[in-house]
Amino acid sequence: MKQRAQFTTKIGILAATVGSAVGLGNIWRFPYEAGSNGGAAFIFIYIISVCVIGIPVICCEFIMGRGTHKNVHGAFNALHASSLWKYASYLNILASLMILSFYSVVAGWTLNYLSEAVTGKMTMTGEHDFSAEFGNFVASPWQPTVFTIIFLMFNHVIVARGIKKGIERISNTVMPILGVILIVLMANSLLLPKATEGLRFLFYPDFTKITPSVVLSALGQAFFSLSLGLSCLLTYSSYFNDRTPLVKNATMIATLDTIVAIISGIIIFCALFSFDGEPAAGPKLVFEILPGIFNSMPGGYFWAVLFFLLLVFASITSSISMTEISVAYFSEEYNISRKTSTRISTAIGMIFGALCSLSFGILNDFTIFGMSLFSLFDYISSNILLPLGGLIFTIFVGWIINKRFVQEQLTNNGQIARKSSKIIIFLIKYIAPIAIVVVCLSVLRVI
Ligand code: TRP
C-alpha cells in the first residue's frame, strides 16, 4: 500500500493549521462582527467561547484524525463501523464544498481589490464613491466570477501538489510574511491620530451591550474562525505524526488565531476612528469603508497594497484546508489519484462559486427561502452545519468511542501529563455540547 503523506516538521504542522484558521474570518469577518455587536463586549464573549468550546472541539477533531490517520469518512468508519455515524461525514463533506464555494467568491473580491491597489486605482486622487464602486463590481456579470475562478485555480495548483510540496510548503512561506504584514499594519494604525478611540472601542467593554444575539454571533464567529465543525482540522491532523502534542497544538492554534483577529481589529478600528468611519458597517466594512480610508491616508498606496495582500494570503491558506477535506475523501474512499480528486473538488467549487458570485448580479432574483445562493450557502453552512458538525464531534468523542483511545491520543500514549487532558475531556463531554445545543436552538429560533 502507498504510504500516507505526513507533514514533515513541527513548524510545518503549526503553519498549516494556523494558516487554515487565520483567514477572511479573522480579517474580514471578525472586525465587522465586533463592530456590529458592541466591540469589547463581543470580544470578551468571543474569547470565552474559544476557550470553552473552541479548544475542546479542536481536540476532538485531532483525536479522530491523528488517531486514525484517515479522511473524515474513514475516521468515523474506523472508530465506529456499524452505525449511522458515517453519515455525519457526508454532512462535513457537503458543508466543506459549500463553504469553499462562497469563500472563494469573497477571496476573489480580495484579489480584485489587490489588483486595484497595485495598479493605483484605489488610491488615485479624485472623486471616489467606494460604496457604489463595490456595488457595481459585485453585480457585474463577469468580473467577480472571473476572479473567483482565478482564485480557485491558485487553490487547485497548491492542493494538487500534495501535503508536503503543496500545503506545507505554501504555509511555511506565507505565514511568516503574513505575520510581518500584520505587525507593520498594526504599527501604522497605532500611530494614527485617533488610535486611542479605536483601542477603547476594542478593549473597554460595556457589559450592558451583551445580549443573547451578541453571544450567538460570538460563538458562530469562533467556529468559523477556528475552522471548526467541518473536519478541516480532522483532515489536517490525519497527517500529523504520533509525537505531535494535540492539546498543546490546539491551544496554540486558538491563541494565535485570536491574536490575529485582535490585531486585525486594531488595524481596522484605529484607522476607522481616525477617519470617522462607521464601525457597524457590516460585511462591506473592508470593501467599502477601508478603501476610502487608504485613499485619504498618507502613504495610502503602500498600506492598501499590504492590506489586500494580507487578505489574499490569509484566504489561500484557509481555502486549501477546506479543499483538502473532500480531496482526501475522494482519493482515499474511491481510490483515485490526488490529481483527479482535486479536479473534482475544484470543478464543484467553480460551478457553485460562479453561481454564488452571480447571485449578486444576474441571478439576484433567484432566491431560495428568500435568500440569494451566496447568503443561503453562508447561512446553512456557518449557522447550521458548522455547529451541528461540532456537536457531533463532541458527542462522538466524548460519549461514543473508546475512552482509552481518547486518553491515549491526548497524552500520546502516556508521554504527556494527564492533567490537561482531564480538563479537556470534561469540556468535551459536558460543557461544549451543551453550549453548542444552546447555539443551534437559538439559531433555529427555538429558544
Ligand atoms: N477559519 C478560516 C477563516 O477564518 C475559514 C475556514 C477554513 C473554515 N477552514 C474552515 C471555516 C472550516 C469553517 C470550517 O477564514
Short mmCIF file of N, CA and C in Angstrom, two decimals, residues 121-188:
data_model
loop_
_atom_site.label_atom_id
_atom_site.label_comp_id
_atom_site.label_asym_id
_atom_site.label_seq_id
_atom_site.Cartn_x
_atom_site.Cartn_y
_atom_site.Cartn_z
N LYS A 121 -5.37 52.27 -8.74
CA LYS A 121 -6.73 52.77 -8.99
C LYS A 121 -7.42 53.17 -7.68
N MET A 122 -7.15 52.38 -6.64
CA MET A 122 -7.85 52.61 -5.37
C MET A 122 -7.44 53.93 -4.73
N THR A 123 -6.15 54.25 -4.82
CA THR A 123 -5.67 55.42 -4.09
C THR A 123 -5.48 56.63 -5.00
N MET A 124 -5.96 56.51 -6.26
CA MET A 124 -5.86 57.63 -7.18
C MET A 124 -6.63 58.83 -6.63
N THR A 125 -6.08 60.01 -6.84
CA THR A 125 -6.83 61.17 -6.34
C THR A 125 -8.05 61.42 -7.23
N GLY A 126 -8.95 62.21 -6.74
CA GLY A 126 -10.18 62.46 -7.49
C GLY A 126 -11.36 61.90 -6.72
N GLU A 127 -12.54 62.12 -7.26
CA GLU A 127 -13.75 61.68 -6.57
C GLU A 127 -13.90 60.15 -6.61
N HIS A 128 -14.16 59.57 -5.46
CA HIS A 128 -14.42 58.13 -5.41
C HIS A 128 -15.69 57.91 -4.63
N ASP A 129 -16.55 57.03 -5.10
CA ASP A 129 -17.65 56.59 -4.25
C ASP A 129 -17.46 55.08 -4.08
N PHE A 130 -16.77 54.71 -2.99
CA PHE A 130 -16.38 53.32 -2.87
C PHE A 130 -17.57 52.38 -2.68
N SER A 131 -18.66 52.89 -2.09
CA SER A 131 -19.84 52.04 -1.93
C SER A 131 -20.40 51.69 -3.29
N ALA A 132 -20.54 52.72 -4.13
CA ALA A 132 -21.09 52.46 -5.46
C ALA A 132 -20.14 51.57 -6.26
N GLU A 133 -18.84 51.82 -6.10
CA GLU A 133 -17.87 51.01 -6.86
C GLU A 133 -17.97 49.53 -6.46
N PHE A 134 -18.10 49.31 -5.15
CA PHE A 134 -18.23 47.92 -4.68
C PHE A 134 -19.52 47.29 -5.22
N GLY A 135 -20.61 48.04 -5.11
CA GLY A 135 -21.91 47.55 -5.60
C GLY A 135 -21.85 47.20 -7.08
N ASN A 136 -21.27 48.09 -7.87
CA ASN A 136 -21.18 47.82 -9.31
C ASN A 136 -20.30 46.62 -9.59
N PHE A 137 -19.20 46.54 -8.83
CA PHE A 137 -18.27 45.44 -9.06
C PHE A 137 -18.95 44.09 -8.79
N VAL A 138 -19.56 43.92 -7.61
CA VAL A 138 -20.12 42.59 -7.30
C VAL A 138 -21.30 42.25 -8.21
N ALA A 139 -21.99 43.27 -8.71
CA ALA A 139 -23.15 42.99 -9.56
C ALA A 139 -22.77 42.79 -11.02
N SER A 140 -21.52 43.09 -11.37
CA SER A 140 -21.17 42.98 -12.78
C SER A 140 -21.15 41.51 -13.18
N PRO A 141 -21.53 41.20 -14.42
CA PRO A 141 -21.78 39.80 -14.77
C PRO A 141 -20.52 38.93 -14.80
N TRP A 142 -19.38 39.48 -15.15
CA TRP A 142 -18.27 38.54 -15.31
C TRP A 142 -17.09 38.78 -14.38
N GLN A 143 -16.80 40.05 -14.05
CA GLN A 143 -15.56 40.36 -13.33
C GLN A 143 -15.37 39.58 -12.01
N PRO A 144 -16.36 39.66 -11.08
CA PRO A 144 -16.13 38.93 -9.82
C PRO A 144 -16.07 37.43 -10.03
N THR A 145 -16.82 36.93 -11.03
CA THR A 145 -16.83 35.49 -11.28
C THR A 145 -15.47 35.05 -11.81
N VAL A 146 -14.88 35.87 -12.68
CA VAL A 146 -13.57 35.53 -13.20
C VAL A 146 -12.55 35.49 -12.05
N PHE A 147 -12.63 36.45 -11.13
CA PHE A 147 -11.70 36.46 -10.00
C PHE A 147 -11.91 35.25 -9.09
N THR A 148 -13.17 34.83 -8.92
CA THR A 148 -13.46 33.64 -8.12
C THR A 148 -12.76 32.43 -8.76
N ILE A 149 -12.87 32.34 -10.08
CA ILE A 149 -12.29 31.20 -10.78
C ILE A 149 -10.76 31.25 -10.74
N ILE A 150 -10.21 32.46 -10.88
CA ILE A 150 -8.74 32.57 -10.80
C ILE A 150 -8.27 32.12 -9.41
N PHE A 151 -8.99 32.57 -8.39
CA PHE A 151 -8.61 32.19 -7.02
C PHE A 151 -8.63 30.67 -6.88
N LEU A 152 -9.69 30.05 -7.41
CA LEU A 152 -9.80 28.59 -7.28
C LEU A 152 -8.71 27.87 -8.08
N MET A 153 -8.21 28.51 -9.13
CA MET A 153 -7.12 27.90 -9.88
C MET A 153 -5.83 27.88 -9.06
N PHE A 154 -5.54 29.00 -8.39
CA PHE A 154 -4.37 29.02 -7.49
C PHE A 154 -4.51 27.92 -6.44
N ASN A 155 -5.72 27.89 -5.86
CA ASN A 155 -6.03 26.92 -4.83
C ASN A 155 -5.79 25.50 -5.33
N HIS A 156 -6.23 25.26 -6.57
CA HIS A 156 -6.11 23.94 -7.17
C HIS A 156 -4.64 23.51 -7.29
N VAL A 157 -3.84 24.43 -7.80
CA VAL A 157 -2.43 24.09 -8.05
C VAL A 157 -1.75 23.67 -6.74
N ILE A 158 -2.06 24.41 -5.67
CA ILE A 158 -1.41 24.08 -4.38
C ILE A 158 -1.88 22.73 -3.86
N VAL A 159 -3.20 22.52 -3.84
CA VAL A 159 -3.73 21.28 -3.26
C VAL A 159 -3.28 20.07 -4.09
N ALA A 160 -3.28 20.22 -5.40
CA ALA A 160 -2.92 19.08 -6.26
C ALA A 160 -1.48 18.62 -6.01
N ARG A 161 -0.63 19.53 -5.54
CA ARG A 161 0.78 19.16 -5.31
C ARG A 161 0.97 18.31 -4.05
N GLY A 162 -0.07 18.23 -3.24
CA GLY A 162 0.02 17.33 -2.10
C GLY A 162 0.36 18.02 -0.79
N ILE A 163 0.45 17.21 0.26
CA ILE A 163 0.61 17.75 1.61
C ILE A 163 1.96 18.44 1.79
N LYS A 164 3.03 17.71 1.43
CA LYS A 164 4.37 18.24 1.69
C LYS A 164 4.74 19.36 0.73
N LYS A 165 4.60 19.06 -0.57
CA LYS A 165 5.08 20.02 -1.57
C LYS A 165 4.08 21.12 -1.85
N GLY A 166 2.82 20.89 -1.52
CA GLY A 166 1.82 21.92 -1.77
C GLY A 166 1.47 22.67 -0.50
N ILE A 167 0.69 22.00 0.36
CA ILE A 167 0.12 22.67 1.53
C ILE A 167 1.19 23.12 2.54
N GLU A 168 2.11 22.19 2.89
CA GLU A 168 3.09 22.55 3.91
C GLU A 168 4.03 23.65 3.39
N ARG A 169 4.44 23.51 2.13
CA ARG A 169 5.41 24.48 1.61
C ARG A 169 4.79 25.88 1.52
N ILE A 170 3.58 25.98 1.01
CA ILE A 170 2.97 27.31 0.87
C ILE A 170 2.71 27.92 2.26
N SER A 171 2.30 27.09 3.22
CA SER A 171 2.02 27.62 4.56
C SER A 171 3.31 28.12 5.20
N ASN A 172 4.39 27.34 5.03
CA ASN A 172 5.67 27.77 5.60
C ASN A 172 6.14 29.09 5.00
N THR A 173 5.82 29.31 3.73
CA THR A 173 6.27 30.55 3.09
C THR A 173 5.38 31.72 3.45
N VAL A 174 4.07 31.47 3.39
CA VAL A 174 3.14 32.59 3.52
C VAL A 174 2.95 33.05 4.97
N MET A 175 2.92 32.12 5.90
CA MET A 175 2.57 32.52 7.28
C MET A 175 3.56 33.51 7.90
N PRO A 176 4.87 33.32 7.74
CA PRO A 176 5.78 34.35 8.31
C PRO A 176 5.57 35.72 7.65
N ILE A 177 5.34 35.74 6.33
CA ILE A 177 5.12 37.02 5.65
C ILE A 177 3.85 37.67 6.23
N LEU A 178 2.84 36.83 6.41
CA LEU A 178 1.58 37.33 6.94
C LEU A 178 1.77 37.96 8.33
N GLY A 179 2.60 37.29 9.15
CA GLY A 179 2.88 37.83 10.48
C GLY A 179 3.53 39.20 10.40
N VAL A 180 4.51 39.34 9.49
CA VAL A 180 5.22 40.61 9.36
C VAL A 180 4.25 41.70 8.87
N ILE A 181 3.43 41.37 7.85
CA ILE A 181 2.49 42.38 7.33
C ILE A 181 1.55 42.85 8.44
N LEU A 182 1.08 41.88 9.25
CA LEU A 182 0.15 42.24 10.33
C LEU A 182 0.79 43.24 11.28
N ILE A 183 2.05 42.97 11.65
CA ILE A 183 2.71 43.83 12.63
C ILE A 183 2.97 45.22 12.05
N VAL A 184 3.38 45.25 10.77
CA VAL A 184 3.63 46.56 10.15
C VAL A 184 2.33 47.37 10.07
N LEU A 185 1.25 46.70 9.64
CA LEU A 185 -0.02 47.42 9.53
C LEU A 185 -0.52 47.89 10.90
N MET A 186 -0.29 47.05 11.91
CA MET A 186 -0.74 47.42 13.26
C MET A 186 0.02 48.66 13.75
N ALA A 187 1.34 48.66 13.51
CA ALA A 187 2.14 49.80 13.95
C ALA A 187 1.64 51.08 13.27
N ASN A 188 1.35 50.98 11.99
CA ASN A 188 0.85 52.15 11.26
C ASN A 188 -0.46 52.64 11.86
#
